[in-house]
């Protein structure tokens, strides 16, 4: 079998129209713009409209990624949607997106690893593509966390936002890829931490959707160590380093976690792509949203070495290194 690389062909994203600022939140709970900015770096976030579902956001991001790739839906035979806020318990929201795109071949499924979902989905798509099972994949992160927030809980409702991002990955023979594609990925989880960031409902336990609950300080305490561990693994596996990467595109949860991780790894601040100020934490959507911003404003160019990382509920965490 010939060696295959999973090469990024295109990226796209979508944000709901409605913007919720910190000042807006200060009218809803006992908080302030100053507190939120100082602790998290977040200034505003987008919120899905009534009747606007995760599938709608994901579909728009997928369509934008297809346009960027110069492809049509007919070229896609695999859809993996990373989400923790599906339209329904089942069928998978990926199947709704597949239907809306008019695709009736290949496979579509959801993947649930909370905020690490996009990195887990990318690694999963890569494995399928390199095995030759599929030719072109849409890897989507789409979330409507606004629907599972407790809007009375100031410790969590100020942190999250809605949005979607997507990339098109294509299996390309090694000889043609010229070093481009996903170079390595490292996925981890540890269920001992599952009660530190969770939703207090579900089909099999309460029969309700539930609300997000978090021990913020505990999450913060573990985040930087977990993130830097999987990045060190990515560097060891590839011989790359903080100096050789062009862009660091971390999960956008909190400015302080991003800055502390970059600093610990020795990644120069000008290489760090940060969108948390404008998007809040959009969970599985945050990395592809940030990728799209940095691609469109001209920062990420063909051939650039791009480092991704994420951590989230579970805990789950992971890294991926790719040559764009
Ligand atoms: C949530 C987070 C910003 C809170 O910051 P913190 O410095 O740890 O703050 P604490 O939770 O210890 O609370 C400190 C004080 O601020 C208060 N507070 C909490 N949320 C507040 C808000 N939105 N506005 C104002 N005050 C708030 C607390 O009630 C507490 O008050 P007290 O000292 O009178 O009890 C921080 O823990 C964090 O970022 N954690 C990681 C969260 C994350 O990224 N999760 C997603 C991972 S994918």
XYZ file of C-alpha atoms and ligand atoms in Angstrom:
372
model
C 0.000 0.000 0.000
C 1.290 3.470 -0.844
C 1.822 5.903 2.013
C -0.854 8.562 2.323
C -0.829 11.939 4.021
C -3.926 13.792 5.286
C -3.486 17.229 3.742
C -5.592 20.294 4.591
C -7.375 21.456 1.446
C -9.544 24.184 2.956
C -10.894 25.791 6.107
C -14.074 27.690 6.928
C -16.079 28.924 9.869
C -19.331 30.477 10.918
C -20.395 32.599 13.870
C -23.998 33.389 14.790
C -24.942 37.019 14.269
C -25.819 37.908 17.846
C -22.921 39.223 19.946
C -23.100 39.139 23.738
C -20.603 41.503 25.364
C -19.248 41.438 28.897
C -21.295 44.590 29.538
C -24.430 42.682 28.477
C -23.538 39.896 30.917
C -23.072 42.409 33.737
C -26.804 43.143 33.400
C -27.620 39.444 33.758
C -25.341 38.264 36.621
C -23.120 39.874 39.261
C -19.991 40.320 37.141
C -18.031 43.023 35.341
C -16.132 43.510 32.111
C -12.995 44.090 34.170
C -13.303 40.773 36.061
C -13.968 38.722 32.911
C -11.185 40.333 30.868
C -8.647 40.069 33.662
C -9.399 36.373 34.470
C -10.090 35.079 30.959
C -9.254 37.621 28.222
C -12.809 37.266 26.877
C -14.538 40.485 25.744
C -17.475 39.110 23.766
C -18.962 35.904 22.357
C -21.562 34.965 19.737
C -24.881 33.348 20.665
C -27.060 31.248 18.347
C -30.501 32.654 17.560
C -33.704 30.878 18.534
C -34.166 28.055 16.053
C -30.484 28.111 15.053
C -29.016 24.691 15.885
C -25.560 23.143 15.976
C -26.249 21.540 12.587
C -26.991 24.965 11.068
C -23.689 26.397 12.334
C -21.759 23.285 11.292
C -23.325 23.266 7.842
C -22.329 26.879 7.176
C -18.764 26.241 8.335
C -18.586 23.109 6.162
C -19.849 24.998 3.109
C -17.259 27.739 3.664
C -14.488 25.112 3.960
C -15.613 23.474 0.700
C -15.504 26.844 -1.098
C -12.027 27.500 0.314
C -10.920 24.037 -0.880
C -12.372 24.588 -4.354
C -14.410 21.406 -3.889
C -18.084 20.485 -3.789
C -20.030 18.262 -1.416
C -19.846 15.455 -4.000
C -16.089 15.234 -3.307
C -16.617 14.364 0.378
C -17.004 10.779 1.625
C -16.438 11.228 5.361
C -17.879 13.722 7.842
C -16.782 13.777 11.461
C -18.510 16.353 13.632
C -16.967 17.103 17.002
C -19.691 18.371 19.297
C -21.070 18.069 22.814
C -24.225 19.985 21.904
C -25.904 17.858 19.205
C -29.300 18.848 17.783
C -30.799 15.633 19.182
C -29.593 12.687 21.248
C -29.663 10.780 17.970
C -29.244 10.592 15.011
C -25.784 12.106 14.933
C -25.838 15.764 13.945
C -23.182 14.884 11.353
C -25.861 12.931 9.496
C -28.080 16.038 9.351
C -25.163 18.025 7.918
C -24.480 15.205 5.452
C -28.139 15.323 4.375
C -28.152 19.128 4.045
C -25.040 18.902 1.880
C -26.803 16.354 -0.342
C -24.266 13.593 0.325
C -25.605 10.030 0.309
C -22.375 8.031 0.212
C -19.585 7.412 2.671
C -20.049 7.881 6.415
C -20.927 10.634 8.869
C -20.747 10.475 12.641
C -20.366 12.641 15.738
C -17.427 12.498 18.070
C -17.649 13.621 21.671
C -14.510 14.708 23.496
C -15.822 18.085 24.690
C -13.310 20.896 24.118
C -10.709 18.419 22.778
C -13.223 17.232 20.186
C -11.676 18.874 17.163
C -8.198 17.433 17.826
C -9.739 13.985 18.455
C -11.797 14.295 15.241
C -8.794 15.385 13.217
C -6.762 12.409 14.450
C -9.682 10.040 13.750
C -10.171 11.377 10.215
C -6.431 11.130 9.606
C -6.410 7.450 10.601
C -9.301 6.662 8.229
C -7.764 8.629 5.348
C -4.293 7.139 5.707
C -5.813 3.662 5.836
C -7.376 4.396 2.452
C -10.948 3.918 3.716
C -12.028 7.393 2.586
C -10.632 10.006 0.219
C -11.814 13.379 1.543
C -13.120 14.286 4.973
C -14.949 17.240 6.425
C -13.785 17.606 10.011
C -16.153 19.975 11.775
C -16.325 21.427 15.263
C -19.722 22.996 15.990
C -21.301 23.961 19.292
C -24.224 25.768 20.867
C -22.971 25.812 24.455
C -25.383 28.696 25.161
C -28.082 25.990 25.334
C -26.425 24.067 28.195
C -25.257 27.021 30.287
C -26.833 27.953 33.587
C -27.332 31.659 32.893
C -27.550 32.331 36.655
C -24.092 30.851 37.319
C -21.563 33.647 36.843
C -18.682 31.179 37.254
C -19.502 29.492 33.937
C -21.937 31.560 31.830
C -19.346 34.258 31.112
C -16.878 31.790 29.590
C -18.573 30.144 26.617
C -19.926 31.042 23.186
C -21.437 29.444 20.079
C -19.820 28.872 16.678
C -18.461 26.390 14.171
C -15.343 25.726 12.129
C -14.392 23.063 9.613
C -11.467 21.799 7.588
C -11.388 19.616 4.486
C -8.738 16.902 4.720
C -7.664 14.916 1.666
C -5.683 11.676 1.451
C -2.722 12.505 -0.802
C 0.047 10.053 -1.824
C 3.225 10.795 0.085
C 5.170 11.607 -3.078
C 2.668 14.333 -3.991
C 2.156 15.685 -0.487
C 5.705 17.096 -0.310
C 5.760 16.945 3.457
C 2.351 18.582 3.885
C -0.380 17.098 6.055
C -0.918 15.910 9.592
C 2.490 14.892 10.964
C 1.512 13.548 14.368
C -1.312 13.534 16.905
C -1.401 12.612 20.583
C -4.697 11.964 22.357
C -5.212 11.430 26.075
C -8.018 11.092 28.604
C -8.261 10.471 32.331
C -11.723 9.852 33.794
C -10.560 10.455 37.359
C -11.253 14.123 36.544
C -14.700 13.595 35.050
C -16.514 15.480 37.838
C -14.480 18.674 37.449
C -16.183 19.761 34.221
C -19.423 18.046 33.289
C -23.091 18.453 32.383
C -25.538 17.420 35.118
C -27.969 15.628 32.829
C -28.169 13.040 30.086
C -30.504 10.567 28.383
C -29.513 7.552 30.456
C -29.220 9.195 33.877
C -31.708 12.050 34.317
C -33.564 12.017 31.026
C -32.792 15.742 30.748
C -30.190 17.732 28.845
C -28.689 19.302 31.969
C -26.392 22.271 32.556
C -22.660 22.707 32.473
C -20.950 22.548 35.875
C -17.303 23.275 36.521
C -14.724 23.546 39.243
C -12.917 26.352 37.450
C -9.878 26.499 39.675
C -9.339 22.707 39.422
C -9.542 22.851 35.617
C -7.121 25.739 35.559
C -4.693 23.892 37.858
C -4.397 20.885 35.531
C -4.647 22.615 32.151
C -1.145 23.919 31.531
C 0.600 20.689 32.591
C -1.602 18.498 30.398
C -1.306 20.784 27.392
C 2.456 21.074 27.573
C 2.869 17.284 28.064
C 1.119 16.384 24.793
C 2.946 19.128 22.921
C 6.269 17.826 24.206
C 5.171 14.413 22.862
C 4.396 15.974 19.457
C 7.817 17.609 19.328
C 9.555 14.361 20.362
C 7.695 12.364 17.689
C 8.598 14.736 14.870
C 11.891 16.359 15.869
C 10.180 19.761 15.692
C 10.404 22.405 18.402
C 8.978 25.651 19.743
C 11.419 27.436 17.428
C 10.531 25.513 14.250
C 6.752 25.895 14.419
C 5.203 28.830 12.565
C 1.886 29.038 14.422
C 0.504 27.816 17.712
C -3.296 27.520 17.491
C -4.489 26.403 20.935
C -7.997 25.664 22.136
C -9.413 29.040 23.093
C -10.630 28.613 26.672
C -8.766 31.246 28.585
C -6.065 33.772 27.712
C -4.107 33.003 30.883
C -3.969 29.266 30.110
C -2.860 29.995 26.528
C -0.153 32.451 27.599
C 1.144 30.214 30.402
C 1.311 27.180 28.066
C 3.161 29.115 25.349
C 5.557 30.547 27.888
C 6.309 27.141 29.457
C 7.031 25.706 26.001
C 9.125 28.690 24.901
C 6.773 29.568 22.025
C 7.182 33.223 21.016
C 4.029 35.309 21.731
C 3.836 36.508 18.106
C 3.343 32.885 16.960
C 0.252 32.397 19.131
C -3.145 32.727 17.433
C -5.686 34.031 19.944
C -9.397 34.501 19.279
C -10.774 33.924 22.777
C -11.292 37.685 23.200
C -13.902 37.723 20.412
C -15.327 34.171 20.507
C -15.170 33.066 24.147
C -14.746 29.320 24.611
C -16.608 27.632 21.731
C -15.450 24.164 22.836
C -14.849 21.854 19.838
C -15.313 24.782 17.436
C -12.584 26.999 18.844
C -9.566 25.592 16.982
C -11.064 25.509 13.462
C -12.520 28.983 14.092
C -9.052 30.256 15.026
C -7.483 28.444 12.060
C -9.912 30.167 9.719
C -9.189 33.597 11.211
C -5.413 33.099 10.879
C -5.695 31.684 7.363
C -7.917 34.517 6.148
C -5.834 37.321 7.632
C -2.781 35.882 5.867
C -0.888 34.554 8.871
C -1.087 30.811 8.035
C 0.451 30.188 4.605
C 0.928 27.022 2.560
C 3.827 25.036 3.979
C 3.592 26.544 7.482
C 4.061 24.280 10.485
C 0.964 24.604 12.693
C 0.674 23.241 16.218
C -2.778 22.550 17.694
C -3.705 21.593 21.238
C -6.819 21.266 23.329
C -8.055 20.110 26.713
C -11.529 19.700 28.083
C -14.034 17.764 30.157
C -13.174 14.183 31.010
C -10.440 15.287 31.204
C -9.520 14.828 27.578
C -6.546 16.490 25.973
C -4.506 16.238 22.819
C -2.125 17.803 20.334
C -1.688 17.708 16.583
C 1.099 19.039 14.426
C 0.487 19.667 10.753
C 2.236 21.157 7.760
C -0.429 23.326 6.052
C -13.284 30.246 35.857
C -12.071 31.081 36.214
C -11.929 32.257 35.252
C -12.307 31.639 37.631
O -11.176 32.370 38.008
P -10.540 32.122 39.447
O -9.462 33.110 39.598
O -10.187 30.675 39.536
O -11.743 32.504 40.348
P -12.468 31.623 41.480
O -13.361 30.615 40.866
O -11.439 31.163 42.463
O -13.327 32.770 42.129
C -12.739 33.931 42.671
C -13.856 34.869 43.060
O -14.474 35.403 41.885
C -15.867 35.173 41.936
N -16.377 35.016 40.587
C -16.546 33.858 39.862
N -17.039 34.158 38.655
C -17.176 35.499 38.601
C -17.611 36.388 37.621
N -18.042 35.977 36.413
N -17.601 37.708 37.900
C -17.197 38.164 39.074
N -16.761 37.361 40.061
C -16.753 36.048 39.837
C -16.022 33.936 42.780
O -17.312 33.866 43.323
C -14.957 34.159 43.828
O -15.447 35.053 44.779
P -15.085 34.857 46.339
O -13.591 34.953 46.398
O -15.836 35.962 46.978
O -15.589 33.485 46.673
C -10.785 30.237 36.226
O -10.811 29.309 37.273
C -10.602 29.506 34.934
O -10.390 30.109 33.918
N -10.614 28.154 34.978
C -10.507 27.364 33.774
C -11.847 27.333 33.113
C -11.782 26.804 31.725
O -11.025 27.242 30.924
N -12.663 25.833 31.466
C -12.827 25.280 30.178
C -11.747 24.283 29.878
S -12.013 23.615 28.333
